[in-house]
Every structure is written in C-alpha cells, then in structure tokens.
Amino acid sequence: MADLVLKKGRIVFPDGIREGDVVIERGVIVEITPDYKEEAKRVIDCTGKYIFPGVIDAHVHMRVPGGEYKEDFTTGSMAAISAGVTGFLDMPNNSPPIISKKMLGEKRDLIGDNSFANYGFFFGATDDNVDEIKRLSNIAGIKVYMGESTGNLIVRKDETLENIFSHGKFPVVVHAESQECLERFAAEYAGEDARARSDYHSVVRPPECAREAVKHVLHLAKKYDASVHIAHITTAEELDIMRKFASEKVTCEVTPHHLMFDTTSYEKLSNRIKINPPVRSKEDVEALWGGISDGTISIVASDHAPHLLNEKDAPYAECPAGVPGIETILPVMLDAVNKGLVNLDRVAQLLSQKPAEIFHIKNKGKIELNYDADLVILDMDLEKVVENSKLLTKCAWSPFEGMTLKGWPVTTIVGGDVIYEDSKFVSARRGREFNFEE
Ligand code: DOR
Ligand code: ZN
C-alpha cells in the first residue's frame, strides 16, 4: 500500500506542468500517474494546487559554530521547512572557519539530528589548506572567497586557486570580488564625506571588483577545465562574461535580494541592505532578470546570512554585511511568477533541479520516478504580507518585511513525511546529510 498520495495536483516538472497524482512509498516517488486508484495510508487532495520539487538552497550561512545567537541548525532549518526549502548547503565562514577535516567533522557532530531539512557542507579554502581538501569526502564543494567578507576567509594566491582547480574532485564555489580592487576603492573612498552617502557600500565595492574577479577566476578555471560556480553575481558585466564561459561546468547564481533591491533601496533599508556583494543599479537588476530568462543564470540561492537587527542597525563601520533569506526565497520567486517575470517550471529548475545537478546531490531536485519525495505543495493564489514577527529565523527580520507576496508553500514533505502543514510542524522527522556523487 502506498504511504502517501498527492492527488490531482498540477505537478511541476522541469520541462512543464502536467496534472496528476504523485505516489510515495518508503520516502521515494514510486509512481506518477493521471489517476491513482489503489489504497493509500494518506491522500492529500491537491486540487487547484501545485506539487513542486523541494527547494535546495545552495548558499546559506547557518552560523554554527560561533554565531549561534544569530541562527542555529534548529531555527534555520525550521525557517527553511516552513517556507518550502527541504535542503540547504551550508557555508564554512564560521567562527572558527571550517578549514580542516577535523573541523568539518566537528560541524557534522554539531548538526547531529538538529536539522529538520536535509543538508550538505562546503569546505573553506585558504592559502595553506589545499592538502586537507584531498582528505575530504561527501562535501558539496570548496568555497573560495577572493575578497574579504564576513568571517575573514580568503584565498590571496593564484597558486592556491590553480592547486584547487587542478585537484578537480569537488565543485568550487567562488565569492568573486577582487581583494586588490576592494582595497583600492577602500583607500580612495576613506574620507568621512564619502561615508556620509547612503549608497556608500555600493560605491566602495563597485561592479569592477566583481568583474575583475570573475574574469580572472574563469580564465584559470578554463585552463584546468574545472567545475566552478560563481556565487551571487550582481552585474550586467558579470553576465556578459558568463555568456562567454557558461557551460555545464561553469555556472552562476543570483540571490532574490539582488533581483529585488537596488541602490535606491538604501533610502528605506539603510545598512539592513548592506550585503557583499552590494546591491547594484536598476539596470543591473534588469540584466539579472534577463540572465534568468535566457538561461545564463543556473541557480537562485538565498545567501541566507542572518545578523541580529541591533547589529544591522549599528553605524556603517560596525554593521555586518548580510541579510536573511531562506524563509523568503520561494515566496519571492512565486510572486515573480504571478507577476509574469518567470515561469513556474523555470523556477523549479533554478531552485531545485540545478542545485542538485551542479553539486551532484543524489536522487534530489526533480519530481521523477525513484527520486526522493522531498516535495512542496504550493497555493499560487495565497497572498501574505512578510512580517518580522511571524518569521522562524532566529534573527527575526527580513529585508522583504511589509511586502505582500502572492504564491506560498502550504505543505512541506521531506523523505515522504509530511513535516509542515496548516502553519505547524507535524512530524519530528529530522533531515539527513545529502549524498554527493563524486
Ligand atoms: O553579505 C554577506 N554576508 N556576504 C558574504 O559573503 C558573507 C555573508 C555572511 O556570512 O554574513
Ligand atoms: Zn554567502
């Protein structure tokens, strides 16, 4: 007997939407059929709703260890699940950063069974730890910061990049802002007057620093035929470079906040929208939507980077860069579907299929026979206002606060278990570490 049948839903496949029933047994999709007639332990009527592959957020900062007062695996994963994110890939810029096999092991111990969502980890590259990489297994990839951001992880030497690329066992994710360029601009704009402008952060970390880094890293990647994923691209110039280099092995992502905010957003949000890389011009935002439509951008990831509001509302120099986003990534993209900016099946590629493919996550990211039943039921007509007081992230705020979004997840299923429905957690089931194919 089937464990669960999702009946009469509009099923979102990567290549289109077709109505039918999804049949689940032992956590796996065992049948997709127009009308399932056998018995099942539970049937959910999905009439008028969409069945969507669980979102895999490929870029999050859960803050364990060292930043647990901002977010931990329990709060962060509950925020995720409540908003349709069934899996996440966690970044290594913790305190201390995850730069040895031993530290990665300790992080695995810390997550224990605290996460409601499935998960995987990135490993942080430094100029001294390339040998450690050879000892790792089952990781999402290597994270390289070319410019300094929250956490002070950085790779300064070309030689290190070449060593990492030639190793080739894991995908390499790059935070592409050139440190040399950032230092040049910091020196140029060091005066008080410059700092008084509301868009200072975007001026002092300009598009050319991103362009220089992307160009440089993609030339090196080409030399070694390496798998490289550029995190959070933000500018038309980076897209132009990506159009020349993009392939199955060279991919990039964009965040919802870079798609929704621009340099005029500082007026309302001030340092709350201080992020690395910074928000850009309206023209850049338009170009990013173009990259979504034409396929140059493979992934939308949240770069969930929680900091408390008292930290974010501090003066510029003390305010840490980063915004939370794991709880809004799906509704923001569904709202964009309702506004006609992107198709729902394309959103399934950007949020679920491509993250699984690029990071080689086994049996995830698609509604397909024998794939894991990590699924979300969507109500595309539901309208809700984003309210700080209702969020589950420990940092308790969102840059999207006050916005009405149309299109929300209403039920979240992980491994065939209904975890979240009617705005409540209904199962104690915990997530598992992804299996990464090497
Ligand atoms: O704005 C950012 N915040 N950019 C990063 O690269 C790191 C992140 C964080 O961890 O807070
Ligand atoms: Zn990040």
CSV table of C-alpha atoms and ligand atoms in Angstrom, one decimal:
chain,number,residue,atom,x,y,z
A,1,MET,CA,0.0,0.0,0.0
A,2,ALA,CA,1.2,3.5,-0.8
A,3,ASP,CA,2.3,5.6,2.2
A,4,LEU,CA,1.1,8.9,0.7
A,5,VAL,CA,-0.6,10.0,-2.5
A,6,LEU,CA,-0.7,13.7,-3.6
A,7,LYS,CA,-3.9,13.7,-5.6
A,8,LYS,CA,-4.9,15.9,-8.6
A,9,GLY,CA,-2.1,18.4,-8.3
A,10,ARG,CA,-0.5,20.4,-11.0
A,11,ILE,CA,2.9,18.7,-11.0
A,12,VAL,CA,5.8,21.0,-11.8
A,13,PHE,CA,8.3,19.0,-13.9
A,14,PRO,CA,11.5,20.7,-15.2
A,15,ASP,CA,10.0,20.7,-18.7
A,16,GLY,CA,6.5,21.8,-17.9
A,17,ILE,CA,3.4,21.4,-15.7
A,18,ARG,CA,1.0,18.4,-16.0
A,19,GLU,CA,-1.9,17.4,-13.7
A,20,GLY,CA,-1.7,14.1,-11.9
A,21,ASP,CA,-1.1,12.1,-8.8
A,22,VAL,CA,2.3,11.5,-7.1
A,23,VAL,CA,2.5,8.2,-5.2
A,24,ILE,CA,5.1,7.8,-2.4
A,25,GLU,CA,6.4,4.7,-0.7
A,26,ARG,CA,9.2,4.4,1.8
A,27,GLY,CA,10.2,8.0,1.2
A,28,VAL,CA,10.5,7.7,-2.6
A,29,ILE,CA,8.4,8.6,-5.6
A,30,VAL,CA,7.2,5.2,-6.9
A,31,GLU,CA,4.6,6.3,-9.4
A,32,ILE,CA,3.4,9.4,-11.3
A,33,THR,CA,0.0,8.8,-12.9
A,34,PRO,CA,-3.1,10.6,-14.1
A,35,ASP,CA,-5.4,8.8,-11.6
A,36,TYR,CA,-4.2,6.5,-8.9
A,37,LYS,CA,-6.9,4.2,-7.7
A,38,GLU,CA,-5.3,1.9,-5.2
A,39,GLU,CA,-5.3,2.3,-1.4
A,40,ALA,CA,-3.0,4.6,0.5
A,41,LYS,CA,-2.3,5.3,4.1
A,42,ARG,CA,-2.9,9.0,3.4
A,43,VAL,CA,-4.2,11.0,0.5
A,44,ILE,CA,-3.8,14.8,0.2
A,45,ASP,CA,-6.2,16.5,-2.2
A,46,CYS,CA,-4.1,18.9,-4.2
A,47,THR,CA,-6.9,20.2,-6.4
A,48,GLY,CA,-6.1,23.7,-7.6
A,49,LYS,CA,-2.6,23.5,-6.1
A,50,TYR,CA,0.9,22.8,-7.5
A,51,ILE,CA,3.2,20.0,-6.5
A,52,PHE,CA,6.8,21.4,-6.6
A,53,PRO,CA,10.2,19.7,-6.0
A,54,GLY,CA,11.5,20.7,-2.5
A,55,VAL,CA,13.8,23.7,-2.8
A,56,ILE,CA,17.5,23.1,-2.3
A,57,ASP,CA,19.0,26.4,-1.1
A,58,ALA,CA,22.6,26.1,-2.3
A,59,HIS,CA,24.0,29.0,-0.3
A,60,VAL,CA,23.2,29.5,3.4
A,61,HIS,CA,25.1,30.6,6.5
A,62,MET,CA,23.6,28.8,9.5
A,63,ARG,CA,26.2,30.3,11.9
A,64,VAL,CA,27.2,27.1,13.7
A,65,PRO,CA,29.8,27.2,15.3
A,66,GLY,CA,30.4,30.6,16.8
A,67,GLY,CA,27.3,32.6,15.7
A,68,GLU,CA,24.5,30.6,17.3
A,69,TYR,CA,23.0,33.8,18.8
A,70,LYS,CA,22.1,34.8,15.2
A,71,GLU,CA,21.0,31.3,13.9
A,72,ASP,CA,21.4,27.7,14.7
A,73,PHE,CA,20.6,24.5,12.8
A,74,THR,CA,17.2,24.1,14.5
A,75,THR,CA,15.9,27.6,14.0
A,76,GLY,CA,17.4,27.9,10.5
A,77,SER,CA,16.1,24.6,9.3
A,78,MET,CA,12.6,25.3,10.8
A,79,ALA,CA,12.6,28.6,8.9
A,80,ALA,CA,13.6,26.6,5.8
A,81,ILE,CA,11.0,23.9,6.1
A,82,SER,CA,8.2,26.4,6.9
A,83,ALA,CA,8.9,28.1,3.5
A,84,GLY,CA,9.4,25.1,1.2
A,85,VAL,CA,13.1,24.6,1.5
A,86,THR,CA,13.7,20.9,2.1
A,87,GLY,CA,17.5,21.0,1.9
A,88,PHE,CA,20.4,23.5,2.2
A,89,LEU,CA,24.1,23.8,1.6
A,90,ASP,CA,25.9,25.4,4.5
A,91,MET,CA,28.9,27.8,4.0
A,92,PRO,CA,32.2,27.5,6.0
A,93,ASN,CA,32.8,31.1,7.1
A,94,ASN,CA,32.0,30.3,10.8
A,95,SER,CA,33.9,31.3,13.9
A,96,PRO,CA,36.3,29.5,13.6
A,97,PRO,CA,36.0,28.9,9.9
A,98,ILE,CA,35.7,25.3,8.6
A,99,ILE,CA,39.2,24.8,7.1
A,100,SER,CA,40.3,21.3,8.2
A,101,LYS,CA,38.8,17.9,8.0
A,102,LYS,CA,38.7,17.8,11.8
A,103,MET,CA,36.6,21.0,12.0
A,104,LEU,CA,34.2,19.6,9.3
A,105,GLY,CA,33.8,16.5,11.5
A,106,GLU,CA,33.1,18.7,14.5
A,107,LYS,CA,30.4,20.6,12.5
A,108,ARG,CA,28.8,17.3,11.5
A,109,ASP,CA,28.7,16.4,15.2
A,110,LEU,CA,27.1,19.8,16.0
A,111,ILE,CA,24.3,19.4,13.4
A,112,GLY,CA,23.6,15.9,14.8
A,113,ASP,CA,19.9,15.5,14.4
A,114,ASN,CA,19.1,19.1,14.9
A,115,SER,CA,18.1,19.9,11.3
A,116,PHE,CA,14.6,19.4,10.0
A,117,ALA,CA,15.9,19.9,6.5
A,118,ASN,CA,18.4,17.8,4.6
A,119,TYR,CA,21.8,19.4,4.3
A,120,GLY,CA,25.4,19.4,3.0
A,121,PHE,CA,28.5,21.3,3.8
A,122,PHE,CA,31.1,23.5,1.9
A,123,PHE,CA,34.7,23.5,3.0
A,124,GLY,CA,36.6,26.8,3.3
A,125,ALA,CA,39.8,27.2,1.2
A,126,THR,CA,42.8,29.1,2.5
A,127,ASP,CA,46.3,29.6,1.1
A,128,ASP,CA,47.5,26.9,3.5
A,129,ASN,CA,45.0,24.1,3.5
A,130,VAL,CA,44.9,22.6,0.0
A,131,ASP,CA,46.3,19.3,1.3
A,132,GLU,CA,43.3,19.0,3.6
A,133,ILE,CA,41.0,19.0,0.5
A,134,LYS,CA,42.4,15.7,-0.6
A,135,ARG,CA,41.3,14.1,2.6
A,136,LEU,CA,37.6,15.1,2.4
A,137,SER,CA,34.6,13.2,1.3
A,138,ASN,CA,30.9,13.8,0.8
A,139,ILE,CA,31.0,17.6,0.7
A,140,ALA,CA,29.1,20.0,-1.5
A,141,GLY,CA,32.2,21.7,-2.7
A,142,ILE,CA,35.1,24.1,-1.8
A,143,LYS,CA,34.2,27.7,-1.0
A,144,VAL,CA,36.8,30.3,-2.2
A,145,TYR,CA,36.5,33.9,-1.1
A,146,MET,CA,38.6,36.0,-3.5
A,147,GLY,CA,37.7,39.1,-1.5
A,148,GLU,CA,37.1,39.6,2.2
A,149,SER,CA,33.6,39.4,3.6
A,150,THR,CA,32.0,38.3,6.9
A,151,GLY,CA,34.4,35.9,8.6
A,152,ASN,CA,37.8,36.8,7.0
A,153,LEU,CA,38.2,33.7,4.9
A,154,ILE,CA,40.2,34.5,1.9
A,155,VAL,CA,42.5,33.0,-0.8
A,156,ARG,CA,45.1,35.5,-2.0
A,157,LYS,CA,47.4,33.5,-4.1
A,158,ASP,CA,46.9,32.3,-7.7
A,159,GLU,CA,48.9,29.3,-6.9
A,160,THR,CA,46.3,28.2,-4.4
A,161,LEU,CA,43.5,28.6,-7.0
A,162,GLU,CA,45.5,26.6,-9.5
A,163,ASN,CA,46.0,23.9,-7.0
A,164,ILE,CA,42.4,23.7,-6.1
A,165,PHE,CA,41.2,23.7,-9.7
A,166,SER,CA,43.7,21.1,-10.7
A,167,HIS,CA,42.6,18.8,-7.9
A,168,GLY,CA,39.2,18.7,-9.5
A,169,LYS,CA,37.3,16.3,-7.2
A,170,PHE,CA,34.8,18.8,-5.9
A,171,PRO,CA,32.9,21.8,-7.4
A,172,VAL,CA,34.4,25.1,-6.4
A,173,VAL,CA,32.1,28.0,-5.4
A,174,VAL,CA,33.7,31.4,-5.7
A,175,HIS,CA,32.8,34.7,-3.9
A,176,ALA,CA,34.1,36.8,-6.8
A,177,GLU,CA,35.1,40.2,-5.6
A,178,SER,CA,38.8,41.1,-6.1
A,179,GLN,CA,40.6,41.9,-2.9
A,180,GLU,CA,43.1,44.1,-4.6
A,181,CYS,CA,40.3,46.0,-6.2
A,182,LEU,CA,38.3,46.3,-2.9
A,183,GLU,CA,41.4,47.6,-1.2
A,184,ARG,CA,42.0,50.2,-4.0
A,185,PHE,CA,38.5,51.6,-3.6
A,186,ALA,CA,38.5,51.5,0.2
A,187,ALA,CA,41.6,53.7,0.1
A,188,GLU,CA,40.0,56.0,-2.5
A,189,TYR,CA,36.8,56.5,-0.5
A,190,ALA,CA,38.2,56.5,3.0
A,191,GLY,CA,37.1,60.1,3.8
A,192,GLU,CA,34.1,61.0,6.1
A,193,ASP,CA,32.3,62.7,3.2
A,194,ALA,CA,32.1,59.6,1.1
A,195,ARG,CA,30.9,57.6,4.0
A,196,ALA,CA,28.0,60.0,4.5
A,197,ARG,CA,26.4,58.9,1.3
A,198,SER,CA,23.6,56.4,1.7
A,199,ASP,CA,24.9,54.2,-1.1
A,200,TYR,CA,28.5,54.2,0.2
A,201,HIS,CA,28.7,50.4,0.4
A,202,SER,CA,27.8,50.0,-3.3
A,203,VAL,CA,30.3,52.7,-4.3
A,204,VAL,CA,33.2,51.3,-2.3
A,205,ARG,CA,32.6,47.7,-3.6
A,206,PRO,CA,31.9,48.6,-7.2
A,207,PRO,CA,31.0,46.3,-10.2
A,208,GLU,CA,34.5,46.4,-11.5
A,209,CYS,CA,35.8,44.5,-8.4
A,210,ALA,CA,33.3,41.7,-9.3
A,211,ARG,CA,34.2,41.9,-13.0
A,212,GLU,CA,37.9,41.6,-12.3
A,213,ALA,CA,37.5,38.6,-10.0
A,214,VAL,CA,35.1,36.7,-12.3
A,215,LYS,CA,37.3,37.3,-15.4
A,216,HIS,CA,40.4,36.1,-13.5
A,217,VAL,CA,38.8,33.1,-12.0
A,218,LEU,CA,37.1,31.9,-15.2
A,219,HIS,CA,40.4,32.1,-17.1
A,220,LEU,CA,42.1,29.9,-14.5
A,221,ALA,CA,39.1,27.5,-14.4
A,222,LYS,CA,39.3,27.2,-18.2
A,223,LYS,CA,43.0,26.3,-18.0
A,224,TYR,CA,42.2,23.4,-15.7
A,225,ASP,CA,38.7,22.5,-17.2
A,226,ALA,CA,37.5,22.9,-13.6
A,227,SER,CA,33.9,22.9,-12.2
A,228,VAL,CA,33.3,26.4,-11.0
A,229,HIS,CA,30.2,28.0,-9.7
A,230,ILE,CA,30.2,31.8,-9.3
A,231,ALA,CA,28.1,32.7,-6.2
A,232,HIS,CA,25.7,35.7,-6.2
A,233,ILE,CA,26.5,37.5,-9.5
A,234,THR,CA,25.1,41.0,-9.4
A,235,THR,CA,26.0,42.9,-12.5
A,236,ALA,CA,25.4,43.1,-16.3
A,237,GLU,CA,29.2,42.9,-16.8
A,238,GLU,CA,29.5,39.6,-15.0
A,239,LEU,CA,26.6,38.3,-17.1
A,240,ASP,CA,28.4,39.3,-20.2
A,241,ILE,CA,31.5,37.3,-19.1
A,242,MET,CA,29.3,34.3,-18.1
A,243,ARG,CA,27.7,34.3,-21.6
A,244,LYS,CA,31.1,33.6,-23.0
A,245,PHE,CA,32.2,31.0,-20.4
A,246,ALA,CA,29.0,29.3,-19.2
A,247,SER,CA,28.8,25.6,-19.7
A,248,GLU,CA,27.8,22.5,-17.7
A,249,LYS,CA,31.0,23.0,-15.6
A,250,VAL,CA,30.9,26.8,-15.4
A,251,THR,CA,27.7,28.1,-13.7
A,252,CYS,CA,26.5,31.0,-11.7
A,253,GLU,CA,23.8,32.0,-9.2
A,254,VAL,CA,21.8,35.1,-8.2
A,255,THR,CA,20.0,35.9,-5.0
A,256,PRO,CA,16.4,37.1,-4.5
A,257,HIS,CA,17.6,40.2,-2.8
A,258,HIS,CA,19.8,41.2,-5.8
A,259,LEU,CA,16.8,40.6,-8.0
A,260,MET,CA,14.5,42.7,-5.9
A,261,PHE,CA,16.6,45.6,-4.4
A,262,ASP,CA,18.9,48.2,-6.0
A,263,THR,CA,21.0,51.2,-4.9
A,264,THR,CA,17.8,53.2,-4.2
A,265,SER,CA,16.8,50.7,-1.5
A,266,TYR,CA,19.3,52.2,1.0
A,267,GLU,CA,16.9,55.1,1.4
A,268,LYS,CA,14.4,52.8,3.2
A,269,LEU,CA,16.6,49.9,4.4
A,270,SER,CA,19.9,51.7,5.1
A,271,ASN,CA,22.5,49.3,6.5
A,272,ARG,CA,19.9,46.5,6.6
A,273,ILE,CA,20.6,46.0,2.9
A,274,LYS,CA,24.4,46.2,3.4
A,275,ILE,CA,25.5,42.9,1.8
A,276,ASN,CA,28.5,41.5,-0.1
A,277,PRO,CA,28.5,41.9,-3.0
A,278,PRO,CA,26.3,45.0,-2.6
A,279,VAL,CA,23.0,45.9,-4.3
A,280,ARG,CA,23.6,47.4,-7.8
A,281,SER,CA,21.8,49.8,-10.2
A,282,LYS,CA,18.3,49.3,-11.6
A,283,GLU,CA,20.0,48.5,-15.0
A,284,ASP,CA,22.0,45.7,-13.4
A,285,VAL,CA,18.8,44.3,-11.8
A,286,GLU,CA,17.1,44.3,-15.2
A,287,ALA,CA,20.1,42.5,-16.7
A,288,LEU,CA,19.9,39.8,-14.0
A,289,TRP,CA,16.3,39.1,-14.9
A,290,GLY,CA,17.5,38.8,-18.5
A,291,GLY,CA,20.1,36.2,-17.3
A,292,ILE,CA,17.2,34.3,-15.6
A,293,SER,CA,15.2,34.2,-18.8
A,294,ASP,CA,18.0,33.3,-21.2
A,295,GLY,CA,19.5,30.6,-19.0
A,296,THR,CA,22.8,32.2,-18.3
A,297,ILE,CA,22.0,32.0,-14.6
A,298,SER,CA,21.5,28.5,-13.4
A,299,ILE,CA,20.6,28.9,-9.7
A,300,VAL,CA,18.7,31.2,-7.4
A,301,ALA,CA,20.1,30.8,-3.9
A,302,SER,CA,19.3,32.9,-0.8
A,303,ASP,CA,22.7,33.6,0.7
A,304,HIS,CA,20.8,33.4,4.0
A,305,ALA,CA,23.2,35.5,6.1
A,306,PRO,CA,21.4,36.2,9.4
A,307,HIS,CA,22.6,39.0,11.7
A,308,LEU,CA,20.5,40.5,14.5
A,309,LEU,CA,18.7,43.8,14.0
A,310,ASN,CA,20.7,45.6,16.6
A,311,GLU,CA,23.9,44.6,14.7
A,312,LYS,CA,22.3,45.6,11.3
A,313,ASP,CA,21.1,49.0,12.7
A,314,ALA,CA,24.5,49.9,14.0
A,315,PRO,CA,26.6,52.6,12.2
A,316,TYR,CA,28.1,51.6,8.8
A,317,ALA,CA,31.5,50.5,10.0
A,318,GLU,CA,30.2,48.2,12.7
A,319,CYS,CA,27.3,46.8,10.7
A,320,PRO,CA,28.0,43.3,9.4
A,321,ALA,CA,27.1,42.6,5.8
A,322,GLY,CA,24.4,40.1,5.0
A,323,VAL,CA,20.6,39.6,5.0
A,324,PRO,CA,18.5,36.5,5.9
A,325,GLY,CA,16.6,34.9,3.0
A,326,ILE,CA,15.9,31.2,3.4
A,327,GLU,CA,12.4,31.9,4.5
A,328,THR,CA,11.5,34.2,1.6
A,329,ILE,CA,13.4,32.6,-1.4
A,330,LEU,CA,10.4,30.6,-2.6
A,331,PRO,CA,7.6,33.1,-2.0
A,332,VAL,CA,9.6,35.9,-3.6
A,333,MET,CA,10.1,33.7,-6.7
A,334,LEU,CA,6.5,32.6,-6.7
A,335,ASP,CA,5.4,36.2,-6.5
A,336,ALA,CA,7.6,36.8,-9.5
A,337,VAL,CA,5.8,34.0,-11.4
A,338,ASN,CA,2.5,35.7,-10.6
A,339,LYS,CA,3.9,39.0,-11.9
A,340,GLY,CA,4.8,37.3,-15.2
A,341,LEU,CA,8.6,37.7,-14.7
A,342,VAL,CA,9.4,34.0,-14.9
A,343,ASN,CA,7.6,30.7,-15.4
A,344,LEU,CA,7.0,28.2,-12.6
A,345,ASP,CA,8.8,25.3,-14.3
A,346,ARG,CA,11.8,27.6,-14.7
A,347,VAL,CA,11.7,28.4,-11.0
A,348,ALA,CA,11.8,24.6,-10.3
A,349,GLN,CA,15.0,24.4,-12.4
A,350,LEU,CA,16.5,27.4,-10.6
A,351,LEU,CA,15.6,26.4,-7.0
A,352,SER,CA,15.6,22.6,-7.1
A,353,GLN,CA,16.9,20.8,-10.2
A,354,LYS,CA,20.0,22.8,-11.0
A,355,PRO,CA,21.3,23.0,-7.4
A,356,ALA,CA,21.0,19.2,-7.2
A,357,GLU,CA,22.7,18.7,-10.6
A,358,ILE,CA,25.6,21.2,-10.1
A,359,PHE,CA,26.5,19.9,-6.7
A,360,HIS,CA,25.9,16.2,-7.7
A,361,ILE,CA,23.2,15.6,-5.0
A,362,LYS,CA,21.9,12.1,-5.5
A,363,ASN,CA,18.2,11.5,-6.1
A,364,LYS,CA,17.1,15.0,-5.4
A,365,GLY,CA,15.7,18.1,-7.1
A,366,LYS,CA,13.1,16.7,-9.5
A,367,ILE,CA,9.7,15.1,-9.4
A,368,GLU,CA,10.7,11.8,-11.1
A,369,LEU,CA,10.4,8.1,-10.6
A,370,ASN,CA,12.7,6.8,-7.9
A,371,TYR,CA,13.7,10.3,-6.7
A,372,ASP,CA,13.4,11.1,-3.0
A,373,ALA,CA,10.0,12.5,-2.0
A,374,ASP,CA,11.1,16.0,-0.9
A,375,LEU,CA,8.2,18.0,-2.1
A,376,VAL,CA,6.2,21.2,-1.5
A,377,ILE,CA,2.6,21.9,-2.2
A,378,LEU,CA,2.0,25.5,-3.4
A,379,ASP,CA,-1.0,27.7,-3.3
A,380,MET,CA,-0.3,30.2,-6.1
A,381,ASP,CA,-3.3,32.4,-5.1
A,382,LEU,CA,-2.4,32.8,-1.4
A,383,GLU,CA,-1.4,36.3,-0.5
A,384,LYS,CA,0.5,37.1,2.6
A,385,VAL,CA,2.5,40.0,4.0
A,386,VAL,CA,6.1,39.3,5.1
A,387,GLU,CA,6.1,40.2,8.8
A,388,ASN,CA,9.2,40.1,11.0
A,389,SER,CA,7.1,38.9,14.0
A,390,LYS,CA,6.0,35.8,12.1
A,391,LEU,CA,9.4,34.6,10.9
A,392,LEU,CA,11.1,31.5,12.4
A,393,THR,CA,14.7,32.6,11.7
A,394,LYS,CA,16.4,33.5,14.9
A,395,CYS,CA,17.5,36.9,13.6
A,396,ALA,CA,13.7,37.7,13.4
A,397,TRP,CA,13.7,40.1,10.5
A,398,SER,CA,13.6,40.2,6.7
A,399,PRO,CA,14.5,42.8,4.1
A,400,PHE,CA,11.2,41.9,2.5
A,401,GLU,CA,9.2,42.9,5.6
A,402,GLY,CA,6.0,44.7,4.7
A,403,MET,CA,5.8,43.3,1.2
A,404,THR,CA,2.7,41.4,0.0
A,405,LEU,CA,3.7,38.3,-1.8
A,406,LYS,CA,1.3,36.2,-3.9
A,407,GLY,CA,2.1,32.4,-4.1
A,408,TRP,CA,3.2,30.5,-0.9
A,409,PRO,CA,4.1,26.9,0.0
A,410,VAL,CA,1.4,25.4,2.3
A,411,THR,CA,2.7,21.9,2.9
A,412,THR,CA,6.3,20.6,3.1
A,413,ILE,CA,7.2,16.9,2.7
A,414,VAL,CA,10.7,15.5,3.4
A,415,GLY,CA,11.5,11.9,2.6
A,416,GLY,CA,7.8,11.1,2.2
A,417,ASP,CA,6.9,12.5,5.6
A,418,VAL,CA,4.6,15.5,5.9
A,419,ILE,CA,6.7,17.8,8.1
A,420,TYR,CA,4.8,21.1,7.9
A,421,GLU,CA,1.1,21.8,7.2
A,422,ASP,CA,-1.5,24.3,8.3
A,423,SER,CA,1.3,26.6,9.5
A,424,LYS,CA,2.5,24.0,12.0
A,425,PHE,CA,5.3,21.4,12.4
A,426,VAL,CA,3.5,18.0,12.4
A,427,SER,CA,6.4,15.5,12.4
A,428,ALA,CA,9.6,15.0,14.4
A,429,ARG,CA,11.4,13.7,11.4
A,430,ARG,CA,14.9,15.1,11.0
A,431,GLY,CA,16.9,15.8,7.9
A,432,ARG,CA,19.8,13.8,6.7
A,433,GLU,CA,23.1,14.7,5.1
A,434,PHE,CA,23.0,14.7,1.3
A,435,ASN,CA,24.8,12.0,-0.6
A,436,PHE,CA,27.1,13.7,-3.1
A,437,GLU,CA,28.2,11.8,-6.2
A,438,GLU,CA,31.9,12.1,-6.9
B,1,DOR,O1,26.8,39.8,2.8
B,1,DOR,C1,27.4,38.8,3.0
B,1,DOR,N1,27.2,38.1,4.2
B,1,DOR,N2,28.2,38.3,2.2
B,1,DOR,C2,29.1,37.3,2.4
B,1,DOR,O2,29.9,36.9,1.6
B,1,DOR,C3,29.0,36.6,3.8
B,1,DOR,C4,27.7,36.8,4.4
B,1,DOR,C5,27.7,36.5,5.9
B,1,DOR,O3,28.2,35.4,6.2
B,1,DOR,O4,27.2,37.3,6.7
B,2,ZN,ZN,27.3,33.9,1.4
